[in-house]
Amino acid sequence: MSSGAPLIDSHAHLIQEPGYVAGLIGTADRLGIERVCVSGLGPVFAMQDNQEVAEAVRRFPDRLVGYYFMRLGDHDLEELDRAVEAGFRGLKLTIPRERYDHQSYFPVYERAQEHGLPCLFHAGIV
């Protein structure tokens, strides 16, 4: 039974594959998912990079929500600010250089909070 609330997929990646975005949206349509939060981890993981994610979100602004991939330990706060200016609405954090609770990462979390960005921490097998 539907509650009437929109269904949102909060964790999807954009794979580096022709037609992938259209296929993702088609699958979301079949499943009744209205919005998909997407990120890419770049070519190392055979995924689209942040710029390609931003382009996909511009093409499908009513369906896709962009999450900016940032590797903690290789970050700078100005990069985070630029991501917000580019329209990203969340952060995808994975493969950090230190544990997620390392004090050097607190400024990133604080800046994300200032911008109202949710943070998706990949805590699975890495």
PDB file of C-alpha atoms in Angstrom:
ATOM      1  CA  MET A   1       0.000   0.000   0.000  1.00  0.00           C
ATOM      2  CA  SER A   2       1.423   3.369  -1.012  1.00  0.00           C
ATOM      3  CA  SER A   3       1.664   6.130   1.567  1.00  0.00           C
ATOM      4  CA  GLY A   4       1.450   8.749  -1.139  1.00  0.00           C
ATOM      5  CA  ALA A   5       4.996   9.891  -0.398  1.00  0.00           C
ATOM      6  CA  PRO A   6       7.348   9.940  -3.376  1.00  0.00           C
ATOM      7  CA  LEU A   7       9.745   7.029  -3.733  1.00  0.00           C
ATOM      8  CA  ILE A   8      13.368   8.132  -3.870  1.00  0.00           C
ATOM      9  CA  ASP A   9      16.362   5.896  -4.535  1.00  0.00           C
ATOM     10  CA  SER A  10      19.002   7.430  -2.298  1.00  0.00           C
ATOM     11  CA  HIS A  11      22.054   5.578  -3.634  1.00  0.00           C
ATOM     12  CA  ALA A  12      22.786   4.923  -7.286  1.00  0.00           C
ATOM     13  CA  HIS A  13      25.938   5.222  -9.352  1.00  0.00           C
ATOM     14  CA  LEU A  14      26.299   6.344 -12.939  1.00  0.00           C
ATOM     15  CA  ILE A  15      28.241   3.638 -14.726  1.00  0.00           C
ATOM     16  CA  GLN A  16      30.456   4.515 -17.701  1.00  0.00           C
ATOM     17  CA  GLU A  17      28.278   2.731 -20.236  1.00  0.00           C
ATOM     18  CA  PRO A  18      26.396   4.052 -23.280  1.00  0.00           C
ATOM     19  CA  GLY A  19      22.707   4.599 -22.537  1.00  0.00           C
ATOM     20  CA  TYR A  20      23.119   3.930 -18.818  1.00  0.00           C
ATOM     21  CA  VAL A  21      21.301   7.066 -17.613  1.00  0.00           C
ATOM     22  CA  ALA A  22      18.309   6.448 -19.876  1.00  0.00           C
ATOM     23  CA  GLY A  23      18.186   2.839 -18.688  1.00  0.00           C
ATOM     24  CA  LEU A  24      18.356   3.920 -15.049  1.00  0.00           C
ATOM     25  CA  ILE A  25      15.444   6.306 -15.524  1.00  0.00           C
ATOM     26  CA  GLY A  26      13.491   3.613 -17.378  1.00  0.00           C
ATOM     27  CA  THR A  27      14.012   1.202 -14.489  1.00  0.00           C
ATOM     28  CA  ALA A  28      12.993   3.900 -12.001  1.00  0.00           C
ATOM     29  CA  ASP A  29       9.810   4.465 -14.030  1.00  0.00           C
ATOM     30  CA  ARG A  30       8.944   0.758 -13.959  1.00  0.00           C
ATOM     31  CA  LEU A  31       9.479   0.646 -10.184  1.00  0.00           C
ATOM     32  CA  GLY A  32       7.560   3.851  -9.448  1.00  0.00           C
ATOM     33  CA  ILE A  33      10.678   5.702  -8.270  1.00  0.00           C
ATOM     34  CA  GLU A  34      10.320   9.427  -8.808  1.00  0.00           C
ATOM     35  CA  ARG A  35      13.873  10.616  -8.066  1.00  0.00           C
ATOM     36  CA  VAL A  36      17.275   8.954  -8.004  1.00  0.00           C
ATOM     37  CA  CYS A  37      20.270  10.284  -6.081  1.00  0.00           C
ATOM     38  CA  VAL A  38      23.288   9.599  -8.287  1.00  0.00           C
ATOM     39  CA  SER A  39      27.029   9.801  -7.948  1.00  0.00           C
ATOM     40  CA  GLY A  40      30.011   8.632  -9.913  1.00  0.00           C
ATOM     41  CA  LEU A  41      33.384   7.556  -8.619  1.00  0.00           C
ATOM     42  CA  GLY A  42      35.267   8.199 -11.836  1.00  0.00           C
ATOM     43  CA  PRO A  43      37.188   5.984 -14.248  1.00  0.00           C
ATOM     44  CA  VAL A  44      39.045   4.055 -11.537  1.00  0.00           C
ATOM     45  CA  PHE A  45      35.709   2.353 -10.780  1.00  0.00           C
ATOM     46  CA  ALA A  46      34.430   2.438 -14.409  1.00  0.00           C
ATOM     47  CA  MET A  47      31.950   5.127 -13.410  1.00  0.00           C
ATOM     48  CA  GLN A  48      31.207   8.610 -14.589  1.00  0.00           C
ATOM     49  CA  ASP A  49      33.026  11.470 -12.892  1.00  0.00           C
ATOM     50  CA  ASN A  50      31.527  14.449 -11.082  1.00  0.00           C
ATOM     51  CA  GLN A  51      31.343  16.548 -14.241  1.00  0.00           C
ATOM     52  CA  GLU A  52      29.448  13.824 -16.095  1.00  0.00           C
ATOM     53  CA  VAL A  53      27.073  13.429 -13.131  1.00  0.00           C
ATOM     54  CA  ALA A  54      26.405  17.191 -13.231  1.00  0.00           C
ATOM     55  CA  GLU A  55      25.641  16.943 -16.963  1.00  0.00           C
ATOM     56  CA  ALA A  56      23.214  14.059 -16.398  1.00  0.00           C
ATOM     57  CA  VAL A  57      21.435  16.018 -13.653  1.00  0.00           C
ATOM     58  CA  ARG A  58      21.145  19.036 -15.992  1.00  0.00           C
ATOM     59  CA  ARG A  59      19.556  16.769 -18.630  1.00  0.00           C
ATOM     60  CA  PHE A  60      17.102  15.202 -16.151  1.00  0.00           C
ATOM     61  CA  PRO A  61      16.636  17.749 -13.336  1.00  0.00           C
ATOM     62  CA  ASP A  62      13.232  16.399 -12.325  1.00  0.00           C
ATOM     63  CA  ARG A  63      14.518  12.827 -11.967  1.00  0.00           C
ATOM     64  CA  LEU A  64      18.155  12.933 -10.824  1.00  0.00           C
ATOM     65  CA  VAL A  65      19.741  14.444  -7.710  1.00  0.00           C
ATOM     66  CA  GLY A  66      23.507  14.835  -7.922  1.00  0.00           C
ATOM     67  CA  TYR A  67      25.783  13.712  -5.107  1.00  0.00           C
ATOM     68  CA  TYR A  68      29.355  14.949  -5.402  1.00  0.00           C
ATOM     69  CA  PHE A  69      32.053  12.291  -4.935  1.00  0.00           C
ATOM     70  CA  MET A  70      34.794  13.443  -2.620  1.00  0.00           C
ATOM     71  CA  ARG A  71      37.650  11.335  -1.282  1.00  0.00           C
ATOM     72  CA  LEU A  72      38.376  12.502   2.237  1.00  0.00           C
ATOM     73  CA  GLY A  73      42.070  13.174   2.617  1.00  0.00           C
ATOM     74  CA  ASP A  74      42.247  14.521  -0.938  1.00  0.00           C
ATOM     75  CA  HIS A  75      39.626  17.204  -0.345  1.00  0.00           C
ATOM     76  CA  ASP A  76      39.548  20.950  -0.076  1.00  0.00           C
ATOM     77  CA  LEU A  77      36.673  23.039   1.183  1.00  0.00           C
ATOM     78  CA  GLU A  78      36.631  25.291  -1.857  1.00  0.00           C
ATOM     79  CA  GLU A  79      35.984  22.201  -3.981  1.00  0.00           C
ATOM     80  CA  LEU A  80      32.930  21.489  -1.845  1.00  0.00           C
ATOM     81  CA  ASP A  81      31.715  25.070  -2.309  1.00  0.00           C
ATOM     82  CA  ARG A  82      32.165  24.768  -6.082  1.00  0.00           C
ATOM     83  CA  ALA A  83      30.181  21.523  -6.045  1.00  0.00           C
ATOM     84  CA  VAL A  84      27.257  23.330  -4.402  1.00  0.00           C
ATOM     85  CA  GLU A  85      27.520  26.152  -6.950  1.00  0.00           C
ATOM     86  CA  ALA A  86      27.402  23.519  -9.707  1.00  0.00           C
ATOM     87  CA  GLY A  87      24.102  22.220  -8.311  1.00  0.00           C
ATOM     88  CA  PHE A  88      25.145  19.153  -6.332  1.00  0.00           C
ATOM     89  CA  ARG A  89      22.779  18.492  -3.439  1.00  0.00           C
ATOM     90  CA  GLY A  90      24.686  15.878  -1.439  1.00  0.00           C
ATOM     91  CA  LEU A  91      28.108  14.316  -0.872  1.00  0.00           C
ATOM     92  CA  LYS A  92      29.168  10.750  -1.618  1.00  0.00           C
ATOM     93  CA  LEU A  93      32.117   9.878   0.612  1.00  0.00           C
ATOM     94  CA  THR A  94      34.104   6.684   0.177  1.00  0.00           C
ATOM     95  CA  ILE A  95      37.658   5.306   0.346  1.00  0.00           C
ATOM     96  CA  PRO A  96      38.827   7.899   2.902  1.00  0.00           C
ATOM     97  CA  ARG A  97      42.540   8.191   3.671  1.00  0.00           C
ATOM     98  CA  GLU A  98      41.743   7.879   7.400  1.00  0.00           C
ATOM     99  CA  ARG A  99      38.752   6.705   9.417  1.00  0.00           C
ATOM    100  CA  TYR A 100      35.604   8.758   8.848  1.00  0.00           C
ATOM    101  CA  ASP A 101      35.864  10.136  12.383  1.00  0.00           C
ATOM    102  CA  HIS A 102      39.346  11.592  11.792  1.00  0.00           C
ATOM    103  CA  GLN A 103      39.423  15.182  13.076  1.00  0.00           C
ATOM    104  CA  SER A 104      40.887  16.510   9.834  1.00  0.00           C
ATOM    105  CA  TYR A 105      37.558  15.674   8.146  1.00  0.00           C
ATOM    106  CA  PHE A 106      35.401  17.666  10.577  1.00  0.00           C
ATOM    107  CA  PRO A 107      35.691  20.889   8.522  1.00  0.00           C
ATOM    108  CA  VAL A 108      34.223  19.022   5.531  1.00  0.00           C
ATOM    109  CA  TYR A 109      31.295  17.800   7.610  1.00  0.00           C
ATOM    110  CA  GLU A 110      30.761  21.288   9.035  1.00  0.00           C
ATOM    111  CA  ARG A 111      30.813  22.870   5.572  1.00  0.00           C
ATOM    112  CA  ALA A 112      28.408  20.235   4.273  1.00  0.00           C
ATOM    113  CA  GLN A 113      26.093  21.043   7.189  1.00  0.00           C
ATOM    114  CA  GLU A 114      26.326  24.771   6.415  1.00  0.00           C
ATOM    115  CA  HIS A 115      25.218  24.021   2.852  1.00  0.00           C
ATOM    116  CA  GLY A 116      22.488  21.615   3.996  1.00  0.00           C
ATOM    117  CA  LEU A 117      24.103  18.705   2.155  1.00  0.00           C
ATOM    118  CA  PRO A 118      23.367  15.167   3.291  1.00  0.00           C
ATOM    119  CA  CYS A 119      26.440  12.934   3.346  1.00  0.00           C
ATOM    120  CA  LEU A 120      26.334   9.371   2.078  1.00  0.00           C
ATOM    121  CA  PHE A 121      29.163   7.413   3.691  1.00  0.00           C
ATOM    122  CA  HIS A 122      30.112   4.204   1.937  1.00  0.00           C
ATOM    123  CA  ALA A 123      30.817   1.899   4.856  1.00  0.00           C
ATOM    124  CA  GLY A 124      30.759  -1.449   3.066  1.00  0.00           C
ATOM    125  CA  ILE A 125      33.597  -3.438   1.603  1.00  0.00           C
ATOM    126  CA  VAL A 126      36.301  -1.176   0.270  1.00  0.00           C
TER     127      VAL A 126
END
